[in-house]
Structure formats: C-alpha cells, structure tokens
mmCIF file with all atom_site columns, C-alpha atoms in Angstrom:
data_model
loop_
_atom_site.group_PDB
_atom_site.id
_atom_site.type_symbol
_atom_site.label_atom_id
_atom_site.label_alt_id
_atom_site.label_comp_id
_atom_site.label_asym_id
_atom_site.label_entity_id
_atom_site.label_seq_id
_atom_site.pdbx_PDB_ins_code
_atom_site.Cartn_x
_atom_site.Cartn_y
_atom_site.Cartn_z
_atom_site.occupancy
_atom_site.B_iso_or_equiv
_atom_site.pdbx_formal_charge
_atom_site.auth_seq_id
_atom_site.auth_comp_id
_atom_site.auth_asym_id
_atom_site.auth_atom_id
_atom_site.pdbx_PDB_model_num
ATOM 1  C CA . MET J 1 1  ? 0.184   18.829  -4.494  1.00 0.00 ? 28  MET J CA 1
ATOM 2  C CA . PRO J 1 2  ? 3.709   18.235  -3.687  1.00 0.00 ? 29  PRO J CA 1
ATOM 3  C CA . LEU J 1 3  ? 5.799   15.524  -3.788  1.00 0.00 ? 30  LEU J CA 1
ATOM 4  C CA . ALA J 1 4  ? 6.271   15.202  -0.500  1.00 0.00 ? 31  ALA J CA 1
ATOM 5  C CA . ARG J 1 5  ? 2.751   15.790  0.454   1.00 0.00 ? 32  ARG J CA 1
ATOM 6  C CA . VAL J 1 6  ? 1.995   13.043  -1.333  1.00 0.00 ? 33  VAL J CA 1
ATOM 7  C CA . PHE J 1 7  ? 4.621   10.583  -0.926  1.00 0.00 ? 34  PHE J CA 1
ATOM 8  C CA . TRP J 1 8  ? 4.871   10.722  2.954   1.00 0.00 ? 35  TRP J CA 1
ATOM 9  C CA . GLY J 1 9  ? 1.544   11.743  3.937   1.00 0.00 ? 36  GLY J CA 1
ATOM 10 C CA . TYR J 1 10 ? -0.652  9.883   1.850   1.00 0.00 ? 37  TYR J CA 1
ATOM 11 C CA . GLY J 1 11 ? 1.577   7.540   0.231   1.00 0.00 ? 38  GLY J CA 1
ATOM 12 C CA . VAL J 1 12 ? 3.974   6.341   3.424   1.00 0.00 ? 39  VAL J CA 1
ATOM 13 C CA . PHE J 1 13 ? 1.578   7.920   6.631   1.00 0.00 ? 40  PHE J CA 1
ATOM 14 C CA . LEU J 1 14 ? -1.575  6.512   5.218   1.00 0.00 ? 41  LEU J CA 1
ATOM 15 C CA . SER J 1 15 ? 0.071   3.051   4.053   1.00 0.00 ? 42  SER J CA 1
ATOM 16 C CA . PHE J 1 16 ? 1.597   2.579   7.328   1.00 0.00 ? 43  PHE J CA 1
ATOM 17 C CA . GLU J 1 17 ? -2.425  3.092   8.824   1.00 0.00 ? 44  GLU J CA 1
ATOM 18 C CA . LEU J 1 18 ? -3.545  0.778   6.653   1.00 0.00 ? 45  LEU J CA 1
ATOM 19 C CA . ALA J 1 19 ? -1.154  -2.105  7.398   1.00 0.00 ? 46  ALA J CA 1
ATOM 20 C CA . ALA J 1 20 ? -1.643  -1.440  11.335  1.00 0.00 ? 47  ALA J CA 1
ATOM 21 C CA . LEU J 1 21 ? -4.936  -1.890  10.962  1.00 0.00 ? 48  LEU J CA 1
ATOM 22 C CA . TYR J 1 22 ? -4.300  -4.949  9.270   1.00 0.00 ? 49  TYR J CA 1
ATOM 23 C CA . ALA J 1 23 ? -1.848  -6.184  11.873  1.00 0.00 ? 50  ALA J CA 1
ATOM 24 C CA . LEU J 1 24 ? -4.671  -5.383  14.415  1.00 0.00 ? 51  LEU J CA 1
ATOM 25 C CA . ALA J 1 25 ? -7.326  -7.476  12.263  1.00 0.00 ? 52  ALA J CA 1
ATOM 26 C CA . VAL J 1 26 ? -4.620  -10.270 12.129  1.00 0.00 ? 53  VAL J CA 1
ATOM 27 C CA . TYR J 1 27 ? -3.923  -10.348 15.590  1.00 0.00 ? 54  TYR J CA 1
ATOM 28 C CA . LEU J 1 28 ? -8.388  -10.663 16.467  1.00 0.00 ? 55  LEU J CA 1
ATOM 29 C CA . GLN J 1 29 ? -8.578  -13.166 13.950  1.00 0.00 ? 56  GLN J CA 1
ATOM 30 C CA . GLN J 1 30 ? -10.940 -11.430 12.037  1.00 0.00 ? 57  GLN J CA 1
ATOM 31 C CA . LEU J 1 31 ? -10.877 -12.637 8.979   1.00 0.00 ? 58  LEU J CA 1
ATOM 32 C CA . LEU J 1 32 ? -13.763 -10.629 6.970   1.00 0.00 ? 59  LEU J CA 1
ATOM 33 C CA . VAL J 1 33 ? -11.702 -7.524  8.193   1.00 0.00 ? 60  VAL J CA 1
ATOM 34 C CA . GLN J 1 34 ? -8.870  -9.079  6.868   1.00 0.00 ? 61  GLN J CA 1
ATOM 35 C CA . GLN J 1 35 ? -9.824  -9.754  3.502   1.00 0.00 ? 62  GLN J CA 1
ATOM 36 C CA . THR J 1 36 ? -11.656 -6.058  3.288   1.00 0.00 ? 63  THR J CA 1
ATOM 37 C CA . LEU J 1 37 ? -8.303  -4.425  4.058   1.00 0.00 ? 64  LEU J CA 1
ATOM 38 C CA . ILE J 1 38 ? -7.038  -6.474  1.184   1.00 0.00 ? 65  ILE J CA 1
ATOM 39 C CA . ILE J 1 39 ? -9.306  -5.074  -1.048  1.00 0.00 ? 66  ILE J CA 1
ATOM 40 C CA . VAL J 1 40 ? -9.035  -1.634  -0.167  1.00 0.00 ? 67  VAL J CA 1
ATOM 41 C CA . PHE J 1 41 ? -5.527  -1.908  -0.027  1.00 0.00 ? 68  PHE J CA 1
ATOM 42 C CA . GLY J 1 42 ? -5.636  -3.126  -3.621  1.00 0.00 ? 69  GLY J CA 1
ATOM 43 C CA . ILE J 1 43 ? -7.408  -0.050  -4.714  1.00 0.00 ? 70  ILE J CA 1
ATOM 44 C CA . TYR J 1 44 ? -5.599  2.536   -2.548  1.00 0.00 ? 71  TYR J CA 1
ATOM 45 C CA . THR J 1 45 ? -1.959  1.289   -4.171  1.00 0.00 ? 72  THR J CA 1
ATOM 46 C CA . PRO J 1 46 ? -2.742  2.313   -7.583  1.00 0.00 ? 73  PRO J CA 1
ATOM 47 C CA . TRP J 1 47 ? -4.076  5.445   -6.769  1.00 0.00 ? 74  TRP J CA 1
ATOM 48 C CA . ILE J 1 48 ? -1.451  6.338   -4.628  1.00 0.00 ? 75  ILE J CA 1
ATOM 49 C CA . LEU J 1 49 ? 1.139   4.958   -7.075  1.00 0.00 ? 76  LEU J CA 1
ATOM 50 C CA . ILE J 1 50 ? -0.181  7.133   -10.059 1.00 0.00 ? 77  ILE J CA 1
ATOM 51 C CA . ALA J 1 51 ? -0.780  10.211  -7.455  1.00 0.00 ? 78  ALA J CA 1
ATOM 52 C CA . ILE J 1 52 ? 3.079   10.214  -6.437  1.00 0.00 ? 79  ILE J CA 1
ATOM 53 C CA . TRP J 1 53 ? 3.737   9.641   -10.330 1.00 0.00 ? 80  TRP J CA 1
ATOM 54 C CA . ARG J 1 54 ? 1.862   12.415  -11.384 1.00 0.00 ? 81  ARG J CA 1
ATOM 55 C CA . CYS J 1 55 ? 3.525   14.799  -8.526  1.00 0.00 ? 82  CYS J CA 1
ATOM 56 C CA . ALA J 1 56 ? 6.984   13.395  -9.082  1.00 0.00 ? 83  ALA J CA 1
ATOM 57 C CA . ASP J 1 57 ? 7.229   16.557  -11.884 1.00 0.00 ? 84  ASP J CA 1
ATOM 58 C CA . ASN J 1 58 ? 6.579   19.141  -8.837  1.00 0.00 ? 85  ASN J CA 1
ATOM 59 C CA . ALA J 1 59 ? 9.766   18.010  -6.902  1.00 0.00 ? 86  ALA J CA 1
ATOM 60 C CA . THR J 1 60 ? 13.365  18.742  -8.906  1.00 0.00 ? 87  THR J CA 1
ATOM 61 C CA . ALA J 1 61 ? 14.887  16.371  -11.075 1.00 0.00 ? 88  ALA J CA 1
ATOM 62 C CA . PHE J 1 62 ? 16.574  14.115  -8.337  1.00 0.00 ? 89  PHE J CA 1
ATOM 63 C CA . TRP J 1 63 ? 13.682  13.610  -6.336  1.00 0.00 ? 90  TRP J CA 1
ATOM 64 C CA . GLY J 1 64 ? 10.783  12.981  -8.786  1.00 0.00 ? 91  GLY J CA 1
ATOM 65 C CA . THR J 1 65 ? 13.237  10.480  -10.692 1.00 0.00 ? 92  THR J CA 1
ATOM 66 C CA . MET J 1 66 ? 13.191  8.782   -7.143  1.00 0.00 ? 93  MET J CA 1
ATOM 67 C CA . ALA J 1 67 ? 10.036  8.907   -6.211  1.00 0.00 ? 94  ALA J CA 1
ATOM 68 C CA . LYS J 1 68 ? 8.933   6.871   -9.559  1.00 0.00 ? 95  LYS J CA 1
ATOM 69 C CA . TRP J 1 69 ? 11.572  4.581   -9.059  1.00 0.00 ? 96  TRP J CA 1
ATOM 70 C CA . LEU J 1 70 ? 10.653  3.953   -5.676  1.00 0.00 ? 97  LEU J CA 1
ATOM 71 C CA . THR J 1 71 ? 7.005   4.078   -6.757  1.00 0.00 ? 98  THR J CA 1
ATOM 72 C CA . MET J 1 72 ? 7.757   0.965   -9.278  1.00 0.00 ? 99  MET J CA 1
ATOM 73 C CA . ALA J 1 73 ? 9.469   -1.019  -6.435  1.00 0.00 ? 100 ALA J CA 1
ATOM 74 C CA . TRP J 1 74 ? 6.551   -0.321  -4.102  1.00 0.00 ? 101 TRP J CA 1
ATOM 75 C CA . GLY J 1 75 ? 3.844   -1.348  -6.865  1.00 0.00 ? 102 GLY J CA 1
ATOM 76 C CA . LEU J 1 76 ? 6.015   -4.281  -7.110  1.00 0.00 ? 103 LEU J CA 1
ATOM 77 C CA . ASN J 1 77 ? 6.089   -5.483  -3.416  1.00 0.00 ? 104 ASN J CA 1
ATOM 78 C CA . THR J 1 78 ? 2.726   -4.693  -2.861  1.00 0.00 ? 105 THR J CA 1
ATOM 79 C CA . LEU J 1 79 ? 1.490   -6.804  -5.080  1.00 0.00 ? 106 LEU J CA 1
ATOM 80 C CA . PHE J 1 80 ? 3.606   -9.249  -3.800  1.00 0.00 ? 107 PHE J CA 1
ATOM 81 C CA . VAL J 1 81 ? 2.660   -8.853  -0.196  1.00 0.00 ? 108 VAL J CA 1
ATOM 82 C CA . LEU J 1 82 ? -1.295  -8.769  -1.052  1.00 0.00 ? 109 LEU J CA 1
ATOM 83 C CA . LEU J 1 83 ? -0.862  -11.608 -3.070  1.00 0.00 ? 110 LEU J CA 1
ATOM 84 C CA . PHE J 1 84 ? 0.597   -13.803 -0.277  1.00 0.00 ? 111 PHE J CA 1
ATOM 85 C CA . LEU J 1 85 ? -1.586  -11.841 2.096   1.00 0.00 ? 112 LEU J CA 1
ATOM 86 C CA . GLN J 1 86 ? -4.446  -13.380 0.021   1.00 0.00 ? 113 GLN J CA 1
ATOM 87 C CA . VAL J 1 87 ? -3.317  -16.755 -0.329  1.00 0.00 ? 114 VAL J CA 1
ATOM 88 C CA . ASP J 1 88 ? -2.793  -17.063 3.260   1.00 0.00 ? 115 ASP J CA 1
ATOM 89 C CA . LEU J 1 89 ? -6.275  -16.094 4.115   1.00 0.00 ? 116 LEU J CA 1
ATOM 90 C CA . LEU J 1 90 ? -7.179  -18.302 1.395   1.00 0.00 ? 117 LEU J CA 1
ATOM 91 C CA . VAL J 1 91 ? -5.454  -21.197 3.317   1.00 0.00 ? 118 VAL J CA 1
ATOM 92 C CA . GLN J 1 92 ? -7.031  -19.825 6.822   1.00 0.00 ? 119 GLN J CA 1
ATOM 93 C CA . TYR J 1 93 ? -11.008 -19.946 5.352   1.00 0.00 ? 120 TYR J CA 1
ATOM 94 C CA . GLY J 1 94 ? -10.755 -23.645 4.615   1.00 0.00 ? 121 GLY J CA 1
ATOM 95 C CA . HIS J 1 95 ? -9.359  -24.612 7.770   1.00 0.00 ? 122 HIS J CA 1
ATOM 96 C CA . GLY J 1 96 ? -11.757 -22.258 9.429   1.00 0.00 ? 123 GLY J CA 1
#
C-alpha cells in the first residue's frame, strides 16, 4: 500500500478515533470500556507500526526514512501512554 494511506488513514486517523473513544469512556466513567480500549490499542499499535515500516519503502527515501523515525517515536510514546493509562485504571479499580 502507499505509505501516505497507511500512515494518515490507518495510523493517524484510526489512532485519533481510538483516542476519542477512550476519552469518551473516561468522561462516562466506563472502566471496562477503558480497559478494553487499552488492550485494543496495545494490539493495534504493533500492527500499524509494522505496516508503516513495511510501506515506507513505497515512498521516496526522505519520506520513508521520516516515517520510520516517526514510527519509532510513536511506538515509544504509545508504550508509555498505555502504561500510565493502565496504572491510572488500576488505581481507579482500587478506589471503586
């Protein structure tokens, strides 16, 4: 697939949708939905990172390299965000 479609469509847009659903679940205080979305995001993230990495060769050298660097940063950021969200959720379970 073209890098732009995977990066913007499946990467940025779908990540935004998942984050919006998570924010809604936080607003509605739906802990089970939050937990489910953390798991979904944990499965989705490696899939999209691998897809972007593989599709980087379908772009010019500059954009392919840029996508790979952004993918590494994205992966590390997501790892930390999911970790902190999970810790926060565990704290909420304890106070529930």
